[in-house]
Amino acid sequence: MHLFPSVVQAKVSLDRVSQFLQQTELVDEFTPSNAHGWHSIVREDILGIRATTFSWSEQDDESLTPLATRAFRLRIDDELNFELGHVNLVVGPTGSGKTALLLALLGEMHATPNGPESYIGLPRSRGIAYVPQESWILSDTIKANILFGSAYDETRYRQVVQHCGLEHDLSLFDHGDETEVGERGLTLSGGQKARVSLARAVYSAAETLLLDDVFAALDVHTARWIVEKCLKGELVRGRTVILVTHNIAVVEGVASYVVALATNGRIANQGKWTRVLEEDAALSTELDVEREEFTADVGDISKLSDMEAQKSASNGQGKLVAPEEISQGHVSWSTVKAYLSDIGGSHPLVFWGSITASLLLSQAFNVSQSYWVGYWAQQYQDHDRLSVSVSYYLAVYLGLICSDFAFRWSSFVMYLSGVMRASQKIHQALIGSILHATLRWLDTTPTSRIIVRCTQDIQTIDSPLSGMLYNLYETTASLVISLVAIISAAPIFSVMGLVLIALGGWWGQMYLKAQLPIQREKSNTRAPILGHLSATLSGLVTIRAYGAQERFIHESYLKLNNYTRATRTFYNLNRWISLRLEMASAVFAASLAVYLVYGPGGNAAITGFALGQAVGFSEMILWWVRMFNMVEVQTNSLERVEQYLHIEHEASPTPAGTPPAYWPASGNLRVENLSARYSADGPRVLHEVSFEVKSGEHVGIVGRTGSGKSSLALSLLRLIITEGQVYYDGIQTDSINLDALRSKVTIIPQAPELLSGTLRENLDPFSEFEVLANDKHAMLNDALRASGLFSLQSEEEQSRITLDSQISSGGGNLSVGQRQIIALARAIARQSKLLILDEATSAIDYETDTVIQRSLREAVSKDTTVLTIAHRLQTIMDADKILVLDSGRVAEFGPPAQLLKNKDSLFTKLVTESGDRDVLRAIVEKSTNT
């Protein structure tokens, strides 16, 4: 019967796996039309699509449309053919389906043919390389990320590194291209990740390169370098490139074919560059605005990324991810003592004393039952059968059973309540410790390790460990009572019992010496499996595009083999000690039986009682040895959890750090001599930065790539190590609790996070506006309108995003631009006094960005201070003040009109170099007059 629960669990797991395998499939062919049943036509001789509609889901139920996860449709009504051997450009407003077009070519969308001549053409046999909009970086070295399984060719590799603008970055790392980048490339900036991802595609032998907005995270000069050295270079010449970008001017001299998409997922125009510009006035106007911005001399890119590489170097000195700590020897007594204390609660001695007394009394009544039955049977031999009172002996026997049950039950209930209390306390302590960890610790610790601690180790503490500990305690009490009973009935048994104890202890020590390291290895080999699976899932499109499935499957097998090797050894060691303990128990019981039968005569009842106790005693000794060993093995999970309770933590909240209830009443911000670094032993990324912003002012923060703009934003939130003073509404921020500070500041990062749920839940995840606004829906819709979302979709659009629209985890069913817009709407709805935008509109087209910036000024309150970090000068030219950073220092600070008066200022040089100086100066003049 003890196998039945395992069988049920196995059946449930098998059903879940079977259901997953039946519902999940690679979208690699047409979905047959219900009306005509046309078959798929996949061609490799051309690159394009004809008469096909693409969707993210096969769900046709119209009732689900308002809540559909991915209701967008990409419709190719006629024929779309890209030019082979040339650079093809895909443009369009945010959310028009540019990324979807690339994924449709890769077979990542459901395709429904619109006619008998429908086809999808992609020359896979000649190799495909794909660079996603959100760079996918493996937790490996920079070199391994670029090679991506390809053979190493030093000449080609050096060319790729130079053409992708990575040469100078690598020179600033202590370990060069052997530097580990960490999970999801955490040690690299957005621009560096984009260039590493691009280098991977260029280094590959693929003839077709699909590049999704690789310039979004790059400044003008770096983007120009990539175009001149990479896209026009010999490594890309002759290869087919499909490039999605908002920065059309940057590829004006290299792109030969243009595909323009409309907001409804249809092709607005396509053809040669010159013809499309002649026919599309909006595109031509946008090009005129941008054109001069990219005509500046490329110069030396090594001057553009010093701070960027220094920041990364400070984050990753060779080995970024710290090896997982593996303890040696026995689990420390302090760890076990802490767990026992947690179970015992506020009075552990009283708690454990009560359980001990209950278990001893329970076992005493249990042993008395056997003795009483023998004594009862002896009465029939010593007295007349009719004179024996059955009711009396039966009543006593029932009393012993009830007493045994009562004390056993009371001990179990007390222990269960203590275990639940301890499990809850340990879990809360673990989660609290991780949530209060420093940004540096989170960067150097893979997520998979954290997941294993919070799942596998917590599960072990909750179930196997607690159950085995109770069994060990109960067996100990039983051994004590049985030993007393045996010695009283047959003292000679004690000698053999001591021999058995010594033998079991010897085997137990051998078992522990072998099993503890195996258990630790077993625990540590699980995290790499989860980490590899997570990385594979996040980069599945890239892996399939490169055709690298077999390599990743092989790597998965290697990690699974490491885990199963340790697991198999773990269970084999259990069989090893079980076999020896059971053999010793059988020999001991047989020897005692022979002695009692053929030895000196005695009372039959006493002899039977002694034999029963002796046999049980031998089994209990061996069971106790096994339980003791298993408990110590399982306490490895306690040890691993305890390690995460003593990690690097941010400052804990204190009563003195609670700000006044009215704070902040304004958005005044004063920064004095602020310096910052990413680690205690790392170099400074900010050097004595000082500036002051009045409440309600909009400040644009500009500078070359890696000048310290994002580091400044992190410093204001105290996410990295800082020195100096920051005053927010007159209060020094390092005197305020971190939760209070961060709850009063809103920041929109370049890659915002979205939760799985409705759009309403993403805009108001903590239901803060239920009380603040009488009409919550109107407030949230106003925020969406101000963010520019509604301007990107029509009222009749089937895939229109509303407050009830479902958002998948991480916003996977939205474009990057749409995610940024929703994050902006969430920030507007919060109405914080300090709003920080860190490249918040980098993935949004210029026209929409202009609308958003105009709406943003109208939507936020007059006393909200806005700090905008942007590569696009157009985004910040109408700001009240401009903060120019250079190598982590304040180079200039003041109104844009004032800075432009100085011909030698860095800001003036940035405007002049951009080329569209007249447009930018006109924006400043208009803003000044207004």
PDB file of C-alpha atoms in Angstrom, residues 141-143 158 160-180 188-189 191-193 195-196 301-314 316-318:
ATOM      1  CA  THR A 141      32.007  34.147 -21.835  1.00  0.00           C
ATOM      2  CA  ILE A 142      31.787  36.892 -24.440  1.00  0.00           C
ATOM      3  CA  LYS A 143      33.774  34.719 -26.825  1.00  0.00           C
ATOM      4  CA  ARG A 158      39.026  39.628 -34.830  1.00  0.00           C
ATOM      5  CA  VAL A 160      33.885  40.646 -36.334  1.00  0.00           C
ATOM      6  CA  VAL A 161      34.910  42.094 -32.970  1.00  0.00           C
ATOM      7  CA  GLN A 162      36.293  45.209 -34.650  1.00  0.00           C
ATOM      8  CA  HIS A 163      33.412  45.714 -37.074  1.00  0.00           C
ATOM      9  CA  CYS A 164      30.834  45.368 -34.285  1.00  0.00           C
ATOM     10  CA  GLY A 165      32.608  47.974 -32.166  1.00  0.00           C
ATOM     11  CA  LEU A 166      33.646  45.584 -29.383  1.00  0.00           C
ATOM     12  CA  GLU A 167      37.418  45.780 -29.674  1.00  0.00           C
ATOM     13  CA  HIS A 168      37.898  48.607 -27.207  1.00  0.00           C
ATOM     14  CA  ASP A 169      35.330  47.196 -24.769  1.00  0.00           C
ATOM     15  CA  LEU A 170      37.176  43.880 -24.610  1.00  0.00           C
ATOM     16  CA  SER A 171      40.515  45.618 -24.040  1.00  0.00           C
ATOM     17  CA  LEU A 172      39.194  47.128 -20.800  1.00  0.00           C
ATOM     18  CA  PHE A 173      38.245  43.752 -19.324  1.00  0.00           C
ATOM     19  CA  ASP A 174      40.917  42.025 -17.273  1.00  0.00           C
ATOM     20  CA  HIS A 175      40.093  38.742 -19.006  1.00  0.00           C
ATOM     21  CA  GLY A 176      39.174  40.146 -22.395  1.00  0.00           C
ATOM     22  CA  ASP A 177      36.687  38.063 -24.320  1.00  0.00           C
ATOM     23  CA  GLU A 178      36.994  35.293 -21.717  1.00  0.00           C
ATOM     24  CA  THR A 179      35.035  37.461 -19.274  1.00  0.00           C
ATOM     25  CA  GLU A 180      31.797  35.855 -18.115  1.00  0.00           C
ATOM     26  CA  LEU A 188      26.949  44.192 -20.102  1.00  0.00           C
ATOM     27  CA  SER A 189      25.160  47.405 -20.938  1.00  0.00           C
ATOM     28  CA  GLY A 191      24.523  48.619 -26.177  1.00  0.00           C
ATOM     29  CA  GLN A 192      27.157  45.988 -25.499  1.00  0.00           C
ATOM     30  CA  LYS A 193      24.572  43.196 -25.453  1.00  0.00           C
ATOM     31  CA  ARG A 195      26.667  44.410 -30.330  1.00  0.00           C
ATOM     32  CA  VAL A 196      27.557  40.952 -28.958  1.00  0.00           C
ATOM     33  CA  ILE A 301      34.629  54.300 -31.369  1.00  0.00           C
ATOM     34  CA  SER A 302      37.115  53.657 -28.563  1.00  0.00           C
ATOM     35  CA  LYS A 303      36.340  57.162 -27.337  1.00  0.00           C
ATOM     36  CA  LEU A 304      32.644  56.433 -27.183  1.00  0.00           C
ATOM     37  CA  SER A 305      32.512  53.530 -24.805  1.00  0.00           C
ATOM     38  CA  ASP A 306      35.130  54.000 -22.107  1.00  0.00           C
ATOM     39  CA  MET A 307      32.679  54.365 -19.256  1.00  0.00           C
ATOM     40  CA  GLU A 308      30.425  51.662 -20.653  1.00  0.00           C
ATOM     41  CA  ALA A 309      33.225  49.146 -20.631  1.00  0.00           C
ATOM     42  CA  GLN A 310      34.523  50.354 -17.273  1.00  0.00           C
ATOM     43  CA  LYS A 311      31.084  49.808 -15.765  1.00  0.00           C
ATOM     44  CA  SER A 312      31.000  46.313 -17.221  1.00  0.00           C
ATOM     45  CA  ALA A 313      34.534  45.607 -16.131  1.00  0.00           C
ATOM     46  CA  SER A 314      33.665  46.578 -12.596  1.00  0.00           C
ATOM     47  CA  GLY A 316      32.688  41.192 -14.210  1.00  0.00           C
ATOM     48  CA  GLN A 317      36.311  40.513 -13.449  1.00  0.00           C
ATOM     49  CA  GLY A 318      36.608  37.318 -15.484  1.00  0.00           C
TER      50      GLY A 318
END
